[in-house]
Amino acid sequence: MKWVRFLLIMLAMVSLNINVLEAKAITSYRPVVTWDKVAEADLVTLFGPATVSQEQMISFILARNPEPKINCSIEELVAAYYKEGDIEGIRPDVALCQALKETGFFMYGNDVSYQQNNFCGLGATGNKAPGFSFFTPQRGVRAHIQHLIGYASKNLPKQELIDPRYEVLVTKYPQFHGTAVYWTDLNGKWAVPGTTYGQDIIRLWREAQSDRYGDSPLNNDLKEAEANPDDISAWQRVYITARQMGNYKEAVRACNEITRLDKYNVVAFINCGDILREWGKNEEALAAYDAALALRPKKYDALNGKAYLLAANGYRQQALELYDKILASKPDDSIALYNRACLLVALGNAEQGSAELKKLAKAYPNNEIIQKAWAECQK
């Protein structure tokens, strides 16, 4: 009987270890659609001058939220960002776009309220922690800019230090202090996991640059396309420019115009799906990928985009089936192999998934994502 009890205990421990392995794999796994970490166009420095005027930024904000919840006029708040940013050398227009991301264009609605004059979530660490409050909007702006300085430079801010998290950053997270050259360097630091945190800020900044005012390359392309609405090449130029500028709205519009003119244009459907997926419009993205696959059932970019979308939203079995389909025609595709292995572990087949990750780790010794996943599977 003692041996039976011992065997049951050992089986329970094995079962527990497998569960722990699965939980770790589920927690750490992030679907991959490309191995490129950051596009070159997203490498925008924290330090630098503004390229969007105050007037442009005001119009950009009001177009998306005509009644921002702030304790001063929108003109005063924008001016404060430009003043504080210029003093410290931080790009004020991009910093303001970070505030737009953090506050939802000053609509708020999460843990931080507009009364706090906290525009970047300082001290709001989740679990309904509201973070810090500042007496005036101007002081909230200064605290935001100073916290960016803490990430961007080893030098102290030039003005009186009022950021309550500055010393916390310097002493508790010295590995982050003064290490951020680009806005994308804030990924996983300012926001966790925040894998596209900096990119989201840059996209807002590009939208502010390319909105419908002023003489910009996008506006010039739009004028030409609207003057010649049946010219597919004109809409393709709009798509390329809008994509480069991060203007999702006009990029999607261009794709829709292209497919209106050419209902068999698989590439336009895929491009539309990719943009909508990045934009967070998952159902519309899925419809675009399905439209592409209806025309070309084995088209890699459509299968890969749809599989990633399903995996990222928790539809693991459906995603696994699509990765199997990709591997049937491209058996060496590393992205499909990686996602498939992680999904197998997440779905309970830890043994097979770990074995496949082991092979990948050996084949791609310099791929940090694969190596991290394999290392965690061994714990």
Short mmCIF file of C-alpha atoms in Angstrom, two decimals:
data_model
loop_
_atom_site.label_atom_id
_atom_site.label_comp_id
_atom_site.label_asym_id
_atom_site.label_seq_id
_atom_site.Cartn_x
_atom_site.Cartn_y
_atom_site.Cartn_z
CA MET A 1 0.00 0.00 0.00
CA LYS A 2 2.88 2.36 0.76
CA TRP A 3 4.19 1.84 -2.76
CA VAL A 4 0.75 2.56 -4.16
CA ARG A 5 0.54 5.78 -2.15
CA PHE A 6 4.06 6.71 -3.23
CA LEU A 7 3.19 6.06 -6.88
CA LEU A 8 0.04 8.20 -6.62
CA ILE A 9 2.04 11.05 -5.06
CA MET A 10 4.65 10.85 -7.83
CA LEU A 11 1.94 10.84 -10.49
CA ALA A 12 0.36 13.89 -8.88
CA MET A 13 3.72 15.68 -8.87
CA VAL A 14 4.27 14.83 -12.54
CA SER A 15 0.78 16.11 -13.32
CA LEU A 16 1.49 19.27 -11.35
CA ASN A 17 4.73 19.88 -13.22
CA ILE A 18 2.98 19.49 -16.55
CA ASN A 19 0.31 21.97 -15.49
CA VAL A 20 2.98 24.44 -14.42
CA LEU A 21 4.74 23.98 -17.75
CA GLU A 22 1.51 24.59 -19.64
CA ALA A 23 0.66 27.66 -17.57
CA LYS A 24 4.10 29.14 -18.17
CA ALA A 25 3.87 28.46 -21.88
CA ILE A 26 0.42 30.05 -22.10
CA THR A 27 1.57 33.08 -20.13
CA SER A 28 4.76 33.67 -22.08
CA TYR A 29 3.56 32.77 -25.56
CA ARG A 30 2.94 35.67 -27.89
CA PRO A 31 1.93 34.74 -31.46
CA VAL A 32 4.38 35.82 -34.14
CA VAL A 33 3.38 37.11 -37.56
CA THR A 34 6.89 38.26 -38.54
CA TRP A 35 10.36 38.01 -37.03
CA ASP A 36 10.98 41.71 -37.63
CA LYS A 37 10.94 43.36 -34.21
CA VAL A 38 10.67 47.00 -35.20
CA ALA A 39 10.23 48.46 -38.65
CA GLU A 40 12.85 51.02 -39.62
CA ALA A 41 10.10 53.63 -40.07
CA ASP A 42 9.18 53.24 -36.39
CA LEU A 43 12.68 54.13 -35.15
CA VAL A 44 11.85 57.69 -34.10
CA THR A 45 14.04 59.19 -31.37
CA LEU A 46 12.71 60.51 -28.07
CA PHE A 47 14.92 63.59 -28.39
CA GLY A 48 14.25 65.97 -31.26
CA PRO A 49 12.12 68.88 -32.49
CA ALA A 50 8.40 68.80 -33.17
CA THR A 51 7.33 68.14 -36.74
CA VAL A 52 3.59 68.60 -36.11
CA SER A 53 2.52 72.17 -35.37
CA GLN A 54 0.43 73.02 -32.31
CA GLU A 55 -2.47 73.96 -34.58
CA GLN A 56 -2.28 70.61 -36.36
CA MET A 57 -2.22 68.75 -33.05
CA ILE A 58 -5.23 70.65 -31.73
CA SER A 59 -7.20 69.85 -34.88
CA PHE A 60 -6.11 66.20 -34.70
CA ILE A 61 -7.30 65.82 -31.11
CA LEU A 62 -10.61 67.66 -31.55
CA ALA A 63 -11.44 65.67 -34.68
CA ARG A 64 -11.44 62.52 -32.52
CA ASN A 65 -12.78 63.97 -29.30
CA PRO A 66 -14.56 67.34 -29.59
CA GLU A 67 -14.92 67.53 -25.79
CA PRO A 68 -11.65 66.36 -24.18
CA LYS A 69 -11.80 65.90 -20.40
CA ILE A 70 -9.04 68.24 -19.24
CA ASN A 71 -8.84 70.99 -16.63
CA CYS A 72 -7.79 73.71 -19.08
CA SER A 73 -8.37 74.50 -22.72
CA ILE A 74 -6.94 72.13 -25.33
CA GLU A 75 -4.86 75.06 -26.62
CA GLU A 76 -3.29 75.54 -23.17
CA LEU A 77 -2.54 71.84 -22.76
CA VAL A 78 -0.91 71.52 -26.19
CA ALA A 79 1.13 74.67 -25.54
CA ALA A 80 2.30 73.20 -22.22
CA TYR A 81 3.57 70.05 -23.96
CA TYR A 82 5.43 72.08 -26.55
CA LYS A 83 6.95 74.36 -23.92
CA GLU A 84 8.08 71.58 -21.57
CA GLY A 85 9.24 69.37 -24.43
CA ASP A 86 11.26 72.14 -26.04
CA ILE A 87 12.99 72.94 -22.74
CA GLU A 88 14.04 69.33 -22.17
CA GLY A 89 14.62 68.42 -25.82
CA ILE A 90 11.93 65.70 -25.86
CA ARG A 91 9.76 65.64 -28.99
CA PRO A 92 6.62 67.39 -27.68
CA ASP A 93 4.31 66.23 -30.47
CA VAL A 94 5.19 62.56 -29.93
CA ALA A 95 4.96 62.92 -26.14
CA LEU A 96 1.48 64.35 -26.61
CA CYS A 97 0.59 61.34 -28.77
CA GLN A 98 1.70 59.13 -25.88
CA ALA A 99 -0.75 61.04 -23.69
CA LEU A 100 -3.46 60.45 -26.31
CA LYS A 101 -2.76 56.72 -26.22
CA GLU A 102 -2.73 56.61 -22.41
CA THR A 103 -5.94 58.63 -21.96
CA GLY A 104 -7.88 57.56 -25.06
CA PHE A 105 -7.76 61.06 -26.55
CA PHE A 106 -8.60 62.48 -23.11
CA MET A 107 -11.73 60.40 -22.74
CA TYR A 108 -10.23 58.40 -19.84
CA GLY A 109 -12.48 55.66 -18.46
CA ASN A 110 -9.88 53.42 -16.79
CA ASP A 111 -8.11 53.76 -13.43
CA VAL A 112 -6.95 57.37 -13.92
CA SER A 113 -9.52 60.19 -13.97
CA TYR A 114 -9.22 63.54 -15.71
CA GLN A 115 -9.26 65.41 -12.36
CA GLN A 116 -5.78 64.04 -11.61
CA ASN A 117 -3.99 65.92 -14.42
CA ASN A 118 -2.04 62.71 -14.95
CA PHE A 119 -1.68 62.33 -18.70
CA CYS A 120 0.62 59.32 -18.92
CA GLY A 121 -0.56 56.97 -16.18
CA LEU A 122 2.20 57.76 -13.67
CA GLY A 123 1.77 55.39 -10.73
CA ALA A 124 -1.27 53.67 -12.28
CA THR A 125 -0.03 50.10 -11.99
CA GLY A 126 -3.33 48.27 -12.49
CA ASN A 127 -5.76 46.69 -10.02
CA LYS A 128 -7.63 50.02 -9.86
CA ALA A 129 -4.59 51.96 -8.62
CA PRO A 130 -5.33 55.52 -9.82
CA GLY A 131 -1.74 56.74 -9.73
CA PHE A 132 -0.57 60.25 -8.90
CA SER A 133 -2.41 63.56 -9.05
CA PHE A 134 -1.00 66.99 -9.93
CA PHE A 135 -2.27 70.40 -8.89
CA THR A 136 -2.42 71.79 -12.42
CA PRO A 137 -2.38 70.39 -15.96
CA GLN A 138 0.94 72.14 -16.54
CA ARG A 139 2.58 70.24 -13.67
CA GLY A 140 1.14 66.99 -14.99
CA VAL A 141 2.72 67.72 -18.37
CA ARG A 142 6.08 68.47 -16.76
CA ALA A 143 5.99 65.24 -14.76
CA HIS A 144 5.28 63.33 -17.98
CA ILE A 145 8.18 64.93 -19.85
CA GLN A 146 10.51 64.37 -16.89
CA HIS A 147 9.61 60.70 -16.70
CA LEU A 148 10.52 60.39 -20.36
CA ILE A 149 13.85 62.03 -19.56
CA GLY A 150 14.44 59.29 -16.99
CA TYR A 151 14.19 56.68 -19.73
CA ALA A 152 16.03 58.69 -22.38
CA SER A 153 19.00 60.16 -20.50
CA LYS A 154 21.28 59.74 -17.51
CA ASN A 155 21.16 63.50 -16.98
CA LEU A 156 18.67 65.09 -14.60
CA PRO A 157 15.81 67.17 -16.05
CA LYS A 158 16.68 70.85 -16.45
CA GLN A 159 13.74 72.10 -14.37
CA GLU A 160 12.69 71.42 -10.79
CA LEU A 161 12.05 67.69 -10.45
CA ILE A 162 8.37 66.99 -9.77
CA ASP A 163 8.01 63.53 -11.32
CA PRO A 164 7.23 61.28 -8.30
CA ARG A 165 8.35 58.18 -10.19
CA TYR A 166 11.71 59.50 -11.39
CA GLU A 167 13.71 58.25 -8.42
CA VAL A 168 11.83 54.95 -8.48
CA LEU A 169 12.92 54.47 -12.09
CA VAL A 170 16.54 55.36 -11.32
CA THR A 171 16.90 53.22 -8.18
CA LYS A 172 14.57 50.26 -8.77
CA TYR A 173 14.98 49.91 -12.52
CA PRO A 174 18.54 51.06 -13.30
CA GLN A 175 18.57 48.74 -16.32
CA PHE A 176 15.98 51.04 -17.93
CA HIS A 177 17.44 54.38 -16.82
CA GLY A 178 18.85 56.33 -19.77
CA THR A 179 18.51 53.42 -22.20
CA ALA A 180 15.66 54.50 -24.48
CA VAL A 181 16.90 56.08 -27.70
CA TYR A 182 13.73 55.40 -29.69
CA TRP A 183 10.06 55.46 -28.67
CA THR A 184 9.93 51.76 -29.43
CA ASP A 185 12.55 51.26 -26.70
CA LEU A 186 9.72 51.91 -24.23
CA ASN A 187 8.17 48.57 -25.22
CA GLY A 188 8.07 46.28 -22.19
CA LYS A 189 9.45 49.07 -19.99
CA TRP A 190 6.90 51.86 -19.75
CA ALA A 191 4.13 49.37 -20.50
CA VAL A 192 4.24 45.61 -19.80
CA PRO A 193 4.17 43.54 -21.93
CA GLY A 194 3.73 46.51 -24.29
CA THR A 195 5.12 44.69 -27.31
CA THR A 196 3.86 47.39 -29.71
CA TYR A 197 3.59 50.27 -27.24
CA GLY A 198 6.07 52.57 -28.99
CA GLN A 199 4.76 51.68 -32.43
CA ASP A 200 1.24 52.65 -31.38
CA ILE A 201 2.49 56.07 -30.28
CA ILE A 202 4.39 56.59 -33.55
CA ARG A 203 1.30 55.65 -35.56
CA LEU A 204 -0.72 58.31 -33.77
CA TRP A 205 2.04 60.81 -34.47
CA ARG A 206 1.97 59.93 -38.16
CA GLU A 207 -1.80 60.26 -38.24
CA ALA A 208 -1.44 63.74 -36.74
CA GLN A 209 1.07 64.60 -39.46
CA SER A 210 -1.08 63.27 -42.26
CA ASP A 211 -4.59 64.24 -41.26
CA ARG A 212 -6.68 66.28 -43.67
CA TYR A 213 -5.02 69.63 -43.37
CA GLY A 214 -1.94 71.21 -44.84
CA ASP A 215 0.14 70.19 -47.80
CA SER A 216 1.32 66.64 -47.13
CA PRO A 217 2.24 63.74 -49.45
CA LEU A 218 -0.85 61.82 -48.33
CA ASN A 219 -3.20 64.73 -48.94
CA ASN A 220 -1.68 65.26 -52.39
CA ASP A 221 -2.18 61.58 -53.25
CA LEU A 222 -5.74 61.70 -51.92
CA LYS A 223 -6.58 64.73 -54.04
CA GLU A 224 -5.34 62.95 -57.14
CA ALA A 225 -7.24 59.75 -56.34
CA GLU A 226 -10.46 61.59 -55.54
CA ALA A 227 -10.17 63.50 -58.79
CA ASN A 228 -9.72 60.18 -60.62
CA PRO A 229 -11.77 57.72 -58.53
CA ASP A 230 -11.57 54.90 -61.09
CA ASP A 231 -7.78 55.02 -61.39
CA ILE A 232 -6.57 51.99 -59.45
CA SER A 233 -2.93 53.12 -59.55
CA ALA A 234 -3.88 56.39 -57.83
CA TRP A 235 -5.50 54.49 -54.96
CA GLN A 236 -2.45 52.22 -54.75
CA ARG A 237 -0.30 55.32 -54.24
CA VAL A 238 -2.70 56.45 -51.49
CA TYR A 239 -2.36 53.05 -49.82
CA ILE A 240 1.45 53.12 -49.91
CA THR A 241 1.68 56.66 -48.53
CA ALA A 242 -1.00 56.12 -45.89
CA ARG A 243 0.69 52.89 -44.76
CA GLN A 244 4.03 54.63 -44.45
CA MET A 245 2.44 57.49 -42.51
CA GLY A 246 0.54 55.12 -40.20
CA ASN A 247 -2.83 56.52 -41.26
CA TYR A 248 -4.98 53.40 -40.90
CA LYS A 249 -8.21 55.08 -41.92
CA GLU A 250 -6.99 56.23 -45.33
CA ALA A 251 -5.00 53.03 -45.93
CA VAL A 252 -8.13 50.92 -45.40
CA ARG A 253 -10.14 53.29 -47.57
CA ALA A 254 -7.58 52.90 -50.35
CA CYS A 255 -7.73 49.10 -50.10
CA ASN A 256 -11.52 49.22 -50.29
CA GLU A 257 -11.38 51.43 -53.37
CA ILE A 258 -8.90 49.05 -55.01
CA THR A 259 -11.13 46.02 -54.37
CA ARG A 260 -14.12 48.01 -55.62
CA LEU A 261 -12.31 48.47 -58.90
CA ASP A 262 -10.79 44.97 -58.93
CA LYS A 263 -12.78 42.43 -56.92
CA TYR A 264 -10.12 39.76 -57.59
CA ASN A 265 -7.25 41.76 -56.09
CA VAL A 266 -6.02 39.31 -53.44
CA VAL A 267 -3.14 41.53 -52.34
CA ALA A 268 -5.49 44.43 -51.55
CA PHE A 269 -7.68 42.18 -49.39
CA ILE A 270 -4.59 40.94 -47.50
CA ASN A 271 -3.23 44.46 -47.07
CA CYS A 272 -6.61 45.53 -45.72
CA GLY A 273 -6.64 42.59 -43.30
CA ASP A 274 -3.15 43.44 -42.03
CA ILE A 275 -4.05 47.09 -41.39
CA LEU A 276 -7.36 46.26 -39.71
CA ARG A 277 -5.62 43.67 -37.52
CA GLU A 278 -3.01 46.20 -36.39
CA TRP A 279 -5.81 48.71 -35.83
CA GLY A 280 -7.58 46.27 -33.51
CA LYS A 281 -10.61 45.79 -35.76
CA ASN A 282 -10.44 42.01 -35.56
CA GLU A 283 -13.78 41.03 -37.08
CA GLU A 284 -13.24 43.26 -40.10
CA ALA A 285 -9.68 41.94 -40.47
CA LEU A 286 -10.96 38.37 -40.39
CA ALA A 287 -13.47 39.19 -43.13
CA ALA A 288 -10.71 40.68 -45.29
CA TYR A 289 -8.50 37.61 -44.87
CA ASP A 290 -11.45 35.33 -45.66
CA ALA A 291 -12.14 37.32 -48.82
CA ALA A 292 -8.52 36.79 -49.90
CA LEU A 293 -8.66 33.08 -49.08
CA ALA A 294 -11.91 32.68 -51.02
CA LEU A 295 -9.92 33.77 -54.08
CA ARG A 296 -6.64 32.02 -53.20
CA PRO A 297 -7.17 29.28 -50.55
CA LYS A 298 -3.44 28.58 -50.16
CA LYS A 299 -2.19 32.19 -50.19
CA TYR A 300 0.51 32.33 -47.52
CA ASP A 301 0.11 35.94 -46.37
CA ALA A 302 -3.64 35.51 -45.89
CA LEU A 303 -3.23 32.21 -44.00
CA ASN A 304 -0.45 33.63 -41.83
CA GLY A 305 -2.36 36.81 -41.02
CA LYS A 306 -5.56 34.94 -40.18
CA ALA A 307 -3.75 32.32 -38.10
CA TYR A 308 -1.94 35.02 -36.12
CA LEU A 309 -5.22 36.88 -35.55
CA LEU A 310 -6.91 33.71 -34.25
CA ALA A 311 -3.97 32.75 -32.03
CA ALA A 312 -3.69 36.27 -30.58
CA ASN A 313 -7.37 36.21 -29.65
CA GLY A 314 -7.33 32.80 -27.98
CA TYR A 315 -8.73 30.65 -30.80
CA ARG A 316 -5.87 28.20 -30.47
CA GLN A 317 -7.29 25.12 -32.15
CA GLN A 318 -8.44 27.05 -35.21
CA ALA A 319 -5.06 28.77 -35.42
CA LEU A 320 -3.27 25.43 -35.11
CA GLU A 321 -5.24 24.06 -38.05
CA LEU A 322 -4.23 27.02 -40.20
CA TYR A 323 -0.55 26.65 -39.27
CA ASP A 324 -0.81 22.97 -40.23
CA LYS A 325 -2.19 24.09 -43.58
CA ILE A 326 0.72 26.51 -44.07
CA LEU A 327 3.26 23.80 -43.21
CA ALA A 328 1.68 21.40 -45.66
CA SER A 329 2.99 23.60 -48.49
CA LYS A 330 5.87 25.33 -46.66
CA PRO A 331 7.25 22.71 -44.22
CA ASP A 332 10.26 24.82 -43.25
CA ASP A 333 8.39 28.03 -42.44
CA SER A 334 9.88 29.05 -39.08
CA ILE A 335 6.98 31.33 -38.10
CA ALA A 336 4.40 28.58 -38.59
CA LEU A 337 6.65 26.03 -36.85
CA TYR A 338 7.14 28.31 -33.83
CA ASN A 339 3.47 29.19 -33.46
CA ARG A 340 2.44 25.58 -33.94
CA ALA A 341 4.83 24.33 -31.25
CA CYS A 342 3.66 26.93 -28.72
CA LEU A 343 0.02 26.25 -29.51
CA LEU A 344 0.54 22.51 -28.98
CA VAL A 345 1.88 23.21 -25.50
CA ALA A 346 -0.94 25.64 -24.77
CA LEU A 347 -3.50 23.06 -25.89
CA GLY A 348 -2.11 20.41 -23.55
CA ASN A 349 0.30 18.54 -25.80
CA ALA A 350 3.36 19.70 -23.89
CA GLU A 351 5.54 16.76 -24.90
CA GLN A 352 5.17 17.22 -28.66
CA GLY A 353 5.24 21.01 -28.47
CA SER A 354 8.41 21.01 -26.38
CA ALA A 355 10.06 18.55 -28.74
CA GLU A 356 9.29 20.78 -31.72
CA LEU A 357 10.54 23.87 -29.87
CA LYS A 358 13.76 22.02 -29.08
CA LYS A 359 14.35 21.36 -32.79
CA LEU A 360 13.64 25.00 -33.60
CA ALA A 361 15.96 26.25 -30.87
CA LYS A 362 18.75 24.12 -32.30
CA ALA A 363 18.04 25.27 -35.87
CA TYR A 364 17.78 28.98 -34.94
CA PRO A 365 20.32 29.61 -32.14
CA ASN A 366 20.23 33.40 -32.64
CA ASN A 367 16.45 33.80 -32.60
CA GLU A 368 15.72 35.34 -29.19
CA ILE A 369 12.00 34.62 -29.27
CA ILE A 370 12.46 30.92 -30.00
CA GLN A 371 15.27 30.59 -27.47
CA LYS A 372 13.18 32.24 -24.74
CA ALA A 373 10.20 29.97 -25.39
CA TRP A 374 12.40 26.86 -25.33
CA ALA A 375 14.14 28.00 -22.13
CA GLU A 376 10.81 28.51 -20.39
CA CYS A 377 9.61 25.08 -21.49
CA GLN A 378 12.58 23.52 -19.73
CA LYS A 379 11.78 25.06 -16.36
#
